[in-house]
Coordinates of C-alpha atoms and ligand atoms in Angstrom, one line a residue:
X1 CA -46.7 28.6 -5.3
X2 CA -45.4 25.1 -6.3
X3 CA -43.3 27.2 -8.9
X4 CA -41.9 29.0 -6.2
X5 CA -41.1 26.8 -3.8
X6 CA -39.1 25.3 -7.1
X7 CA -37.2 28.5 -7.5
X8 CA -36.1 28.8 -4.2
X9 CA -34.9 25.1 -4.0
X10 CA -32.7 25.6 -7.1
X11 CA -31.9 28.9 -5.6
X12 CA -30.7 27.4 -2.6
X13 CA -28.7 24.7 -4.5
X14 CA -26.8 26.9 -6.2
X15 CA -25.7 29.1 -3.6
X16 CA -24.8 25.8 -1.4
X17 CA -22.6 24.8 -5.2
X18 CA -20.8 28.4 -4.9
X19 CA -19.7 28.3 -1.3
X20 CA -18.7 24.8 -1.5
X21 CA -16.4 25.9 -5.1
X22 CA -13.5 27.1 -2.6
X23 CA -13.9 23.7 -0.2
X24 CA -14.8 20.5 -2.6
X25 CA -16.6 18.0 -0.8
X26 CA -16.8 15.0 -3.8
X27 CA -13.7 13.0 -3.8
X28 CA -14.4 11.0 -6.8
X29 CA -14.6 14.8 -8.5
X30 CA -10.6 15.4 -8.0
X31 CA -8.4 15.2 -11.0
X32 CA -5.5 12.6 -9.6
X33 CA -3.5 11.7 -12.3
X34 CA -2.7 8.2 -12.6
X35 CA -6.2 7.5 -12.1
X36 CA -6.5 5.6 -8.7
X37 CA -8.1 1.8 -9.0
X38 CA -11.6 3.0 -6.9
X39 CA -12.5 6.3 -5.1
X40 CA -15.6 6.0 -2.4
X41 CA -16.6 9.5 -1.8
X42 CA -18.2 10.3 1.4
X43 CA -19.1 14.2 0.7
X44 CA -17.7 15.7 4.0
X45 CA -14.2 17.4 4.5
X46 CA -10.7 17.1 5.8
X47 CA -10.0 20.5 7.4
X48 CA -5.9 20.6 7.6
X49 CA -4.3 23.4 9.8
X50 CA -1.1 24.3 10.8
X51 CA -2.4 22.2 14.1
X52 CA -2.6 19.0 12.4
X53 CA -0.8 16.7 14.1
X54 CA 1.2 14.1 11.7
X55 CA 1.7 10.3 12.9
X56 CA 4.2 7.4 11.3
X57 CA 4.7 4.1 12.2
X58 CA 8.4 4.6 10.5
X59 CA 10.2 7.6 9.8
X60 CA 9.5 9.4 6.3
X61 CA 10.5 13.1 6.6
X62 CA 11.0 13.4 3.2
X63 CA 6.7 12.6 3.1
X64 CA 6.3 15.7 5.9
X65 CA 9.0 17.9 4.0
X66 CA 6.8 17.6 0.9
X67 CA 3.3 18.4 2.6
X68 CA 4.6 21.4 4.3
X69 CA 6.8 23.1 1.5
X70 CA 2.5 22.6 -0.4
X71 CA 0.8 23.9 2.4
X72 CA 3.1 26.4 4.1
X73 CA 2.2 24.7 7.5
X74 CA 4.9 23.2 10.1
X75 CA 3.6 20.2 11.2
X76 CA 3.7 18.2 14.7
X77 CA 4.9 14.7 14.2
X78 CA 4.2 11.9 17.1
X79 CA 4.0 7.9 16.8
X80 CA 1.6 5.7 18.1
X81 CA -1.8 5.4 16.6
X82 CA -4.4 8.1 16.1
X83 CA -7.9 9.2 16.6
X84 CA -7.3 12.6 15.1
X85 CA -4.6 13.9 12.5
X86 CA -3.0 12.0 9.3
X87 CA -1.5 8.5 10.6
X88 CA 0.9 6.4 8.1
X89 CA 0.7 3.2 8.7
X90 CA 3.0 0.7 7.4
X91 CA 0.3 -2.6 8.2
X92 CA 2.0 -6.0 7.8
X93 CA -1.7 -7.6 7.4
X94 CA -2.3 -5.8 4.8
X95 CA -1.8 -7.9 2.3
X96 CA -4.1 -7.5 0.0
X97 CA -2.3 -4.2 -1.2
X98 CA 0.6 -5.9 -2.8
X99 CA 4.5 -4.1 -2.7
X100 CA 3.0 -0.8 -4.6
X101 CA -0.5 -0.4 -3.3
X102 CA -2.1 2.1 -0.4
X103 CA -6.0 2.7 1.2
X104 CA -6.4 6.6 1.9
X105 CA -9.4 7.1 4.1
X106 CA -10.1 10.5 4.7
X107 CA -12.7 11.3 7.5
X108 CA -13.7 14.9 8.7
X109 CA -11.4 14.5 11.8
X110 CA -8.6 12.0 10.5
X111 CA -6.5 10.2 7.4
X112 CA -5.4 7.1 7.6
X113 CA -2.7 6.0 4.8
X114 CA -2.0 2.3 4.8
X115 CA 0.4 -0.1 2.7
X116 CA 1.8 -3.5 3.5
X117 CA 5.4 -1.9 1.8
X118 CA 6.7 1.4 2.2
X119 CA 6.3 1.9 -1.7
X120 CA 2.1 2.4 -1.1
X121 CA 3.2 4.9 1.4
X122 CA 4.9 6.8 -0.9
X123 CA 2.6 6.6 -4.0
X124 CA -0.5 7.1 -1.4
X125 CA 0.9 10.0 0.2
X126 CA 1.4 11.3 -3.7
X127 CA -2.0 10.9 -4.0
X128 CA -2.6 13.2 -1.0
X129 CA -0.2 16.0 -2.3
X130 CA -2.6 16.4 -5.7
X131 CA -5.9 16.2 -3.0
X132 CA -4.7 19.7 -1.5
X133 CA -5.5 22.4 -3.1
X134 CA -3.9 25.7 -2.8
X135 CA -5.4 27.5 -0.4
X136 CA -5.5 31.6 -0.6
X137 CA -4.9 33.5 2.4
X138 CA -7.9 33.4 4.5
X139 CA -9.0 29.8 3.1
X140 CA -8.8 27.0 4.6
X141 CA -7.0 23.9 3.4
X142 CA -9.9 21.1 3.4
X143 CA -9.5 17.4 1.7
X144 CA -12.7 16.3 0.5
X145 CA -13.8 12.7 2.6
X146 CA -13.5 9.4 0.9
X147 CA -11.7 5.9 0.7
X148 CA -9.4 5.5 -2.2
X149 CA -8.1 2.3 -2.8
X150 CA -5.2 1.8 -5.5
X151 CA -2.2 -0.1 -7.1
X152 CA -0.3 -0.7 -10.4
X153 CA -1.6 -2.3 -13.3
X154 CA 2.0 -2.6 -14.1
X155 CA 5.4 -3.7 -12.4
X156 CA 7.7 -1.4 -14.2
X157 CA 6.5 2.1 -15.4
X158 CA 9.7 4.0 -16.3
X159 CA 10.8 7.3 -18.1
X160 CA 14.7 7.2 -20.5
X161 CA 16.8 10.6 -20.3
X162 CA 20.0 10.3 -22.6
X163 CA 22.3 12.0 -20.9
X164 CA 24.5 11.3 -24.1
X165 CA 23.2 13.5 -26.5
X166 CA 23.6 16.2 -24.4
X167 CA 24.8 16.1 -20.4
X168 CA 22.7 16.6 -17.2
X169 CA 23.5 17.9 -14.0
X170 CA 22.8 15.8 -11.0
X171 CA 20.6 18.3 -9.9
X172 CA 18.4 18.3 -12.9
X173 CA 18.6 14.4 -13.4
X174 CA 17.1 14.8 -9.4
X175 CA 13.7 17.3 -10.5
X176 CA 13.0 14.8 -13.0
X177 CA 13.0 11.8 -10.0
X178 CA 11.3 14.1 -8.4
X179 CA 8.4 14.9 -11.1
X180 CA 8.2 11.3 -12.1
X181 CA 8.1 9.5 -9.4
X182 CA 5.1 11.8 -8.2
X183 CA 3.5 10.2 -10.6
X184 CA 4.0 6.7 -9.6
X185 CA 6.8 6.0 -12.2
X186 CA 9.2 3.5 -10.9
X187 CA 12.4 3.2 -13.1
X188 CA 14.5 6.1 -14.6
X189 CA 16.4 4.3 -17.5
X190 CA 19.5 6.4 -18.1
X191 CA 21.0 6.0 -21.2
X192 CA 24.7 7.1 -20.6
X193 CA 26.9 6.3 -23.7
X194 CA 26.3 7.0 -27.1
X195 CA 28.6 8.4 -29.9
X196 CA 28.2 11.7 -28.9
X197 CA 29.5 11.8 -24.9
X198 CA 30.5 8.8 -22.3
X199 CA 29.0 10.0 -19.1
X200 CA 29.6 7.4 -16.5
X201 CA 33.4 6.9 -14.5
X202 CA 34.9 4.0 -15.0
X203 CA 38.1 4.1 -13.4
X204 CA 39.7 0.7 -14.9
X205 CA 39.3 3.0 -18.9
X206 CA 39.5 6.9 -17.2
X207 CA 39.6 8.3 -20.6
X208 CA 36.1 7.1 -21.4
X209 CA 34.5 9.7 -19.7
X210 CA 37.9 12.1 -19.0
X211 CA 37.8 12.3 -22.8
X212 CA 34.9 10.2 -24.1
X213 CA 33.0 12.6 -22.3
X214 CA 34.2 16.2 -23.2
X215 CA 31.6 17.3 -25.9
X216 CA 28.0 16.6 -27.0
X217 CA 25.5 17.4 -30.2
X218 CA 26.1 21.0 -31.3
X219 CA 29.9 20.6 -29.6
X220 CA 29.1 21.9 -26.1
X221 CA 31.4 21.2 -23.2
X222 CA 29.5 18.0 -22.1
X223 CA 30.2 16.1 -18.7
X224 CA 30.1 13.3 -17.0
X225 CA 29.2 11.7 -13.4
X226 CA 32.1 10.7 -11.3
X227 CA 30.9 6.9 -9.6
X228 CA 29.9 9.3 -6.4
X229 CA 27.6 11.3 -8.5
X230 CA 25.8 7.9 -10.0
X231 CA 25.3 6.8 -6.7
X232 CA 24.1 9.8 -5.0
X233 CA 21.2 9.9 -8.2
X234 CA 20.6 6.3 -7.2
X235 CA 20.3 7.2 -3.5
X236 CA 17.9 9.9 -4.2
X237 CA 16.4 7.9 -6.5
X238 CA 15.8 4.8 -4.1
X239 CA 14.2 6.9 -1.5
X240 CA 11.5 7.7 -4.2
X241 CA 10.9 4.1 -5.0
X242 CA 12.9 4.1 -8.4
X243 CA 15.3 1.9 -9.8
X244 CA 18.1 3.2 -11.8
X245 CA 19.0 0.9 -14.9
X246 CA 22.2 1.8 -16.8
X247 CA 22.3 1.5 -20.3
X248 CA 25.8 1.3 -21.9
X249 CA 24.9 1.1 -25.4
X250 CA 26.9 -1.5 -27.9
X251 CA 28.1 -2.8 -30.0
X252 CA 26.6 0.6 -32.0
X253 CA 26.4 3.5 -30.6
X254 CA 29.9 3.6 -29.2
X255 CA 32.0 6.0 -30.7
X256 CA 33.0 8.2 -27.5
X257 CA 34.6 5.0 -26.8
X258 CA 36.7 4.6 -29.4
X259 CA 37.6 8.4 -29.6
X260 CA 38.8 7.8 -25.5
X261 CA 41.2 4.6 -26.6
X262 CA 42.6 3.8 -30.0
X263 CA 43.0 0.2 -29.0
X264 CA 39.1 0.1 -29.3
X265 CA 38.9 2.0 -32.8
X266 CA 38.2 -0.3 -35.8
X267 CA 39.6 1.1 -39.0
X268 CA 36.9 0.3 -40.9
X269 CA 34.8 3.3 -39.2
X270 CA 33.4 5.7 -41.4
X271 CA 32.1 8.7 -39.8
X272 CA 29.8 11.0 -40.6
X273 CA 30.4 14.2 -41.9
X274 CA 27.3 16.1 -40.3
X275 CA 29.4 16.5 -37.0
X276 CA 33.2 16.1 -36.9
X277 CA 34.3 17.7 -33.5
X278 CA 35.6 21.1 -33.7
X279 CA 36.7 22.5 -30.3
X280 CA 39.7 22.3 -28.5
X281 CA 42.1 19.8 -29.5
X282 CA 44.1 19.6 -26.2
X283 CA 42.9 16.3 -25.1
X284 CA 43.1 13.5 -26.8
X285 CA 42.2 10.0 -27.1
X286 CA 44.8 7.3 -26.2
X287 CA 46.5 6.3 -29.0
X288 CA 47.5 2.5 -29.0
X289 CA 50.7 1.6 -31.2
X290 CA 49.6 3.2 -34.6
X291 CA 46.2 3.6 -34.3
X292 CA 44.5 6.6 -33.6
X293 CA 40.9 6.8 -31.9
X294 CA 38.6 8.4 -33.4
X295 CA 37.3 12.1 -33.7
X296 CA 35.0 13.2 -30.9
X297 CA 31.8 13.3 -32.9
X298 CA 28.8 16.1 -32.2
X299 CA 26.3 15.4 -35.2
X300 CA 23.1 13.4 -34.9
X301 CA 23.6 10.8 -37.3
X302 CA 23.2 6.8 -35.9
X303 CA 24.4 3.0 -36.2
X304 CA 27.7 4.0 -38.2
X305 CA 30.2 3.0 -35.2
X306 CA 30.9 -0.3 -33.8
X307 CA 33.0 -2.2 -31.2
X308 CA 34.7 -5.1 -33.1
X309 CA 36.0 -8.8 -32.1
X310 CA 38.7 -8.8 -34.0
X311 CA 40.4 -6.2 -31.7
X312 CA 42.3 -7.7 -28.5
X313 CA 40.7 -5.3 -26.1
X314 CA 37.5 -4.9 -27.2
X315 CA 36.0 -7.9 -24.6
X316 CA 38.2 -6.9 -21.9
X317 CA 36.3 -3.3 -22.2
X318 CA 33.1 -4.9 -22.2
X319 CA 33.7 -7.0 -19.7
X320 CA 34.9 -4.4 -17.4
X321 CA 32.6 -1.4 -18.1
X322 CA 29.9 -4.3 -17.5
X323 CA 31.6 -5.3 -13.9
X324 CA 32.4 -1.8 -12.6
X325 CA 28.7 -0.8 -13.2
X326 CA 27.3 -3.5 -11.5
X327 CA 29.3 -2.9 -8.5
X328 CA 28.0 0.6 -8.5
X329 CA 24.5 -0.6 -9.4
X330 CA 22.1 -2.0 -6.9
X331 CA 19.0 -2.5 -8.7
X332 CA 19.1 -5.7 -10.5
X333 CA 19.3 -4.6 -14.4
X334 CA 22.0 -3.6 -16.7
X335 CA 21.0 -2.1 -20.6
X336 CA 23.5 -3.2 -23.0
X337 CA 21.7 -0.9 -25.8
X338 CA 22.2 -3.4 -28.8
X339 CA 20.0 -1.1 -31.1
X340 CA 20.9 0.0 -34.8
X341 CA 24.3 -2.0 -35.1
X342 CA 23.7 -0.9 -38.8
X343 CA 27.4 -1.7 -39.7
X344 CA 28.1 -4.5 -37.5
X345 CA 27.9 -8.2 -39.3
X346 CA 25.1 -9.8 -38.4
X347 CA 27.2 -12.8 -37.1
X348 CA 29.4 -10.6 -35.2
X349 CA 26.2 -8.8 -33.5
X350 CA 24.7 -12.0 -32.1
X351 CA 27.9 -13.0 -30.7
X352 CA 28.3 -9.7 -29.0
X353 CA 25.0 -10.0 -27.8
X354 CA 25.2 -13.6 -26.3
X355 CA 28.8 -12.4 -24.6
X356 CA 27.3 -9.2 -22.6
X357 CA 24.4 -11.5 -21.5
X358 CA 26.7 -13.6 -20.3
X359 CA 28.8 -11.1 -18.5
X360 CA 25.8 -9.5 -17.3
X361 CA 24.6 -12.8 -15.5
X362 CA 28.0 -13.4 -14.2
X363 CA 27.8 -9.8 -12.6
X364 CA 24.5 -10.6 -11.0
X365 CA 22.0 -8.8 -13.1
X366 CA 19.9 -9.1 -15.7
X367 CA 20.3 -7.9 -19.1
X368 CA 17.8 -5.3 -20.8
X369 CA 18.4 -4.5 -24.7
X370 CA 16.6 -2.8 -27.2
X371 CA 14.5 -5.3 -29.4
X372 CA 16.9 -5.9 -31.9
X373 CA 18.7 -8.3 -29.6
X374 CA 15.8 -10.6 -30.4
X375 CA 18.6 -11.9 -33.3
X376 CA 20.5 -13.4 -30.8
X377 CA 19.8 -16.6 -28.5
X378 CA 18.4 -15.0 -25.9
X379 CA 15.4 -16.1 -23.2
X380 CA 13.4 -15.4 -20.3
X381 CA 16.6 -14.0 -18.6
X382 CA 16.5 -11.5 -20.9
X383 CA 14.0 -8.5 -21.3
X384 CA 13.8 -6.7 -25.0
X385 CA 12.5 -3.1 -25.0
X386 CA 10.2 -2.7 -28.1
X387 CA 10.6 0.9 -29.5
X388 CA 10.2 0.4 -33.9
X389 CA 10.3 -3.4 -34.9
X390 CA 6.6 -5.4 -34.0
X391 CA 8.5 -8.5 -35.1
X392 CA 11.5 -8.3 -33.3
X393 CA 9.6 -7.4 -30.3
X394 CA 7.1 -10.4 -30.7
X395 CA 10.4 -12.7 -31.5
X396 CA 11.8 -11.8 -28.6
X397 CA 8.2 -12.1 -26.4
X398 CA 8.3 -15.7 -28.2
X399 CA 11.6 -16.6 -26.9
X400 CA 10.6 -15.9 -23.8
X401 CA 11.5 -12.4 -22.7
X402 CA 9.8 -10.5 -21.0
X403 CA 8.7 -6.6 -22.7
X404 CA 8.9 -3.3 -21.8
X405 CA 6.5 -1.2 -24.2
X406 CA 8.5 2.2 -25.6
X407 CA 6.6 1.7 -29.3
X408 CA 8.3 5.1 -30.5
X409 CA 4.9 6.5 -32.7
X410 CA 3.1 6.6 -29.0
X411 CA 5.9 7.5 -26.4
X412 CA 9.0 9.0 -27.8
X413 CA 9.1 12.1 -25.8
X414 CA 11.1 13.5 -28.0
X415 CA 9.6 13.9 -31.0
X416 CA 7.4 17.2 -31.6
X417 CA 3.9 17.4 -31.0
X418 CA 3.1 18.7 -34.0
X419 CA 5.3 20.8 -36.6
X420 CA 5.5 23.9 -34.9
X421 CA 7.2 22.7 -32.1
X422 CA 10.2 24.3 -31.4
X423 CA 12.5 21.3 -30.2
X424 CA 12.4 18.1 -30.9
X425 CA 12.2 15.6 -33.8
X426 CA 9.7 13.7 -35.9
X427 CA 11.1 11.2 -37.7
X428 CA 8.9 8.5 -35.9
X429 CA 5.9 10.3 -35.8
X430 CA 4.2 13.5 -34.9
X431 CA 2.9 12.7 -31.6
X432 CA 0.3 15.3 -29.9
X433 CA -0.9 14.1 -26.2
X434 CA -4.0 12.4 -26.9
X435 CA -1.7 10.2 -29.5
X436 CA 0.5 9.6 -26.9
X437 CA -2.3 8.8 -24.2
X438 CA -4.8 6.4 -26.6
X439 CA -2.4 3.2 -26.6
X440 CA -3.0 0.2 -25.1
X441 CA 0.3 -1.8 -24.4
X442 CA -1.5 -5.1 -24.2
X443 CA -3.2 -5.1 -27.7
X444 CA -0.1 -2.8 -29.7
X445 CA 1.8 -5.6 -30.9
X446 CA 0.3 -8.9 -32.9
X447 CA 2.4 -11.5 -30.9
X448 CA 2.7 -9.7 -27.5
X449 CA 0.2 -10.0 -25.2
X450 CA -0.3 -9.3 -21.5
X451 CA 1.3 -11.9 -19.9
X452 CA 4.8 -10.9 -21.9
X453 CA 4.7 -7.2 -21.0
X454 CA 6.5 -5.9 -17.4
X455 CA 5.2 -2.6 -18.3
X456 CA 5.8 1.1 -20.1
X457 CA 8.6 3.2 -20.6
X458 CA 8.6 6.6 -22.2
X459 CA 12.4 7.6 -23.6
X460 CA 13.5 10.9 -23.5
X461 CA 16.7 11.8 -26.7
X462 CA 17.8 14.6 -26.0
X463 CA 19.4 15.1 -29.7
X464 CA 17.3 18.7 -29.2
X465 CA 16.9 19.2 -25.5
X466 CA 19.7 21.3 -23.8
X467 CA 18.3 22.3 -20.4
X468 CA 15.6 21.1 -17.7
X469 CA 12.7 23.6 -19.1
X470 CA 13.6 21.6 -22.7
X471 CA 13.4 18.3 -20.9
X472 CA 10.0 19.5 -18.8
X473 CA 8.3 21.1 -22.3
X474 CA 8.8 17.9 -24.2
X475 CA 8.0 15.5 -21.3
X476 CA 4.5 17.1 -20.4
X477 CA 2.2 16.4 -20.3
X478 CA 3.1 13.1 -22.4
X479 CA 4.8 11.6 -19.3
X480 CA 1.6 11.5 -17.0
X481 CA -0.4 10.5 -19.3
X482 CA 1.6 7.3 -19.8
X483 CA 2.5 7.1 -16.3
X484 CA -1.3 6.9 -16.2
X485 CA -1.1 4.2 -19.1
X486 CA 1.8 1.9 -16.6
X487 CA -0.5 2.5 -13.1
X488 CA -4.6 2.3 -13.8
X489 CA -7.0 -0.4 -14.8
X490 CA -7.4 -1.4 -18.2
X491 CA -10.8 1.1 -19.5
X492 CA -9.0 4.2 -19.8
X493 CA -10.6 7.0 -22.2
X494 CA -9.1 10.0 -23.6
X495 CA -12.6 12.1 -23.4
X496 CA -12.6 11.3 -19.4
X497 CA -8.6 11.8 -19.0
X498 CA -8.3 15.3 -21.4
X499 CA -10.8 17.0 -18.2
X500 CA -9.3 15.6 -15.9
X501 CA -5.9 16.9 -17.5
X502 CA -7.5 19.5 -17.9
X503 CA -8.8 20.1 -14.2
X504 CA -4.8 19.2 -12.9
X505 CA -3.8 22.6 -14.4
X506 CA -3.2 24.0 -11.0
X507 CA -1.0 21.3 -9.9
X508 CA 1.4 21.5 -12.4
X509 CA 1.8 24.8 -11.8
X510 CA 2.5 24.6 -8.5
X511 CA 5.2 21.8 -9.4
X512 CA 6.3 24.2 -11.4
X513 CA 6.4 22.4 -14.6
X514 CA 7.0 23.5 -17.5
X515 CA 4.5 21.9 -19.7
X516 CA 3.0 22.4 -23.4
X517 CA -0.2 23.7 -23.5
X518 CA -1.5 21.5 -26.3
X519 CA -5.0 22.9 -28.1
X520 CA -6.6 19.7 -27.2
X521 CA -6.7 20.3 -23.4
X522 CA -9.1 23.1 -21.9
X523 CA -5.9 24.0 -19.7
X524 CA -8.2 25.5 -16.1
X525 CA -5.9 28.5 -14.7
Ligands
ACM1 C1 16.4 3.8 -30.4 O1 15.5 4.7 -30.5 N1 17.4 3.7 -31.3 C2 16.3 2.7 -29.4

């Protein structure tokens, strides 16, 4: 009898567990991705309906737009405060949630999202989009009940996409906001110039991008963005809570720029012989006096081009590419690159990097560079981006900059997960997604420790990557999972993130992502 009785209590447990698979009632179960700071689940259920009526203290349709194109309801919106429905509620007491931070309480009959800044109302209402799940016809959309309470670990969690390498529309610079910054990423780094293609408008030196711009690796047509292009990406970009920093990269790294204006070409420049341009010749670089700029260039080689001091113009370009993309910049940084000068004099580099900080300052920003500018005198104004050199990083953390964390063995999106990968490189590493995931910025570098790091960044070269389903297949998974890395507390562990990866399956899809599907995740669709 007693054995009975058993039976029919686990009988009755499991039918409860197989009605309640299609409505989820534990919060703490989901699989949001950055990991929130604490969930409180309260094993009850949201039941959203096209009836649900939608309240804001301020006015954030692009919130609204997003939870009806995922639940194919149309939404009544009202102010004031609620007793039923999903309120967001911008709370000036709330203090205690910092500029990023949000409280999601979810209750069977309403959700209340809260931030002191509009940021938390963004990232919470994130958090919200991963909580519904898609809902088949004759299901009902439930949220299970809960209070989740969460902020950043770190200030700056970022993504790069050169745009050099090869050229991006607007539109597709826009899906990767968009993906990013649903997962709580805050800068987009945009590396515009390189050898291969100048992609930015600068209308004092037209023929940096109206030539410098015309080609890219593999001689495709290329591209650039006129000044009302950049500043309708950092528009779009704003109003998902992400900064745009500009990188014009020098003195290296320049050689669209001296292919646009012979007064910039040093004659010393030897290039390459893996990628002489080969298309159309009916544009050409300005040619100042007797000297001729350089060949377009298409190959992938690096650090064999440089701007020089010893040429009239060269500062007066600096100086005004510097000023013209400030003006058209409102966040407060500006990248001057400085990586892989590898045939600029050492002397001549520091100077070059000591002049843009200056010019920088005196444009009202704050100069970024790759670590290498650690050789110069630079301090706490400045901020070095560690992506190969420990000491160079920890010089520059010792001269007071602050660090962003790109160490290129962990989160170079770019290079291949493993050798069958059919883009990408591997010169720095192989790097599958737990490699990328099981990092922890604060301990990576001997010399760098908490206090010098503003936070993560994973770069994007696109020496491989051609199209948005390139950019998507290298970037994901990787991305969340350092986006995860910038946002949650300190105790992360692979074995807890890979099922929880694992469990997000469905989101992505519905994103519609295009993501590897690497061996080491149990992928659940
Ligand atoms: C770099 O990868 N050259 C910063």
């Amino acid at each position: 009898m007693k054995n009975l009785r058993f039976l029919f209590l686990i009988f009755t447990a499991c039918i409860v567990a197989a009605c309640k698979q299609g409505e989820p009632t534990n919060l703490a179960a989901g699989s949001i991705i950055p990991k929130p700071v604490s969930i409180t689940a309260t094993g009850k259920v949201f039941e959203l309906t096209a009836g649900t009526v939608i309240r804001t203290t301020h006015a954030w349709p692009a919130l609204v737009d997003s939870l009806e194109a995922l639940t194919g309801f149309t939404f009544k919106l009202e102010t004031g405060s609620a007793t039923s429905g999903i309120l967001f509620e911008l709370d000036s007491a709330a203090n205690e949630l910092g500029s990023e931070g949000y409280e999601l309480t979810i209750e069977p009959k309403k959700i209340v999202l809260r931030a002191h800044h509009a940021a938390g109302i963004f990232y919470g209402s994130q958090t919200l989009l991963q909580l519904i799940k898609p809902a088949s016809a004759n299901q009902k959309v439930t949220i299970p009940t809960g209070v989740i309470k969460d902020f950043p670990n770190y200030a700056w969690r970022g993504s790069m996409l050169d745009v050099s390498r090869h050229f991006f529309s607007v539109a597709d610079v826009k899906r990767y906001i968009d993906l990013i910054s649903h997962y709580k990423m805050n800068v987009l780094h945009l590396h515009l110039t390189d050898d291969q293609g100048w992609r930015i408008e600068i209308k004092s030196w037209p023929n940096l991008a109206q030539h410098g711009g015309t080609t890219q690796v593999g001689g495709g047509k290329g591209g650039f963005y006129t000044q009302a292009h950049y500043k309708e990406i950092v528009a779009y970009a704003a109003a998902r809570y992400v900064t745009i920093v500009p990188e014009i990269d020098m003195p290296s790294h320049i050689n669209a720029a001296l292919a646009a204006y012979g007064s910039l070409n040093n004659s010393d420049t030897k290039f390459p012989k893996d990628g002489m341009y080969t298309g159309p010749a009916e544009t050409r670089g300005i040619v100042d006096g007797k000297i001729k700029p350089t060949n377009l260039y298409t190959g992938i080689e690096v650090g064999w081009s440089t701007l020089s001091l010893s040429k009239p113009a060269t500062l007066q370009f600096v100086n005004d590419v510097i000023r013209e993309l400030a003006e058209i910049t409102p966040g407060p940084y500006l990248h001057i690159g400085g990586d892989e000068a590898h045939v600029t004099k050492k002397e001549e580099y520091i100077r070059f990097i000591n002049h843009f900080s200056e010019i920088v300052k005196a444009n009202g920003k704050q100069m970024i560079g790759w670590e290498e500018i650690a050789q110069a005198a630079i301090d706490s104004n400045s901020i070095a981006q560690h992506w190969a050199s420990e000491e160079h990083a920890a010089e520059a953390a010792a001269k007071g900059a602050r660090i962003i964390m790109s160490p290129s063995k962990k989160v170079y999106l770019d290079m291949q997960y493993d050798s069958t990968t059919r883009i990408g490189l591997h010169w720095a590493a192989y790097i599958e997604v737990d490699e990328s995931y099981n990092w922890d910025p604060a301990t990576r570098v001997k010399g760098i420790t908490r206090q010098h790091i503003l936070g993560v960044e994973a770069p994007l070269w696109s020496e491989t990557v051609t199209n948005r389903a390139d950019i998507e297949y290298l970037a994901f998974p990787r991305l969340i999972g350092v986006a995860e890395i910038g946002w949650s507390p300190d105790g992360r562990t692979w074995d807890e993130y890979r099922v929880r990866l694992g469990n997000h399956t469905s989101h992505l899809n519905r994103l519609g992502v295009n993501f590897y599907r690497s061996p080491k995740v149990d992928w659940m669709d």
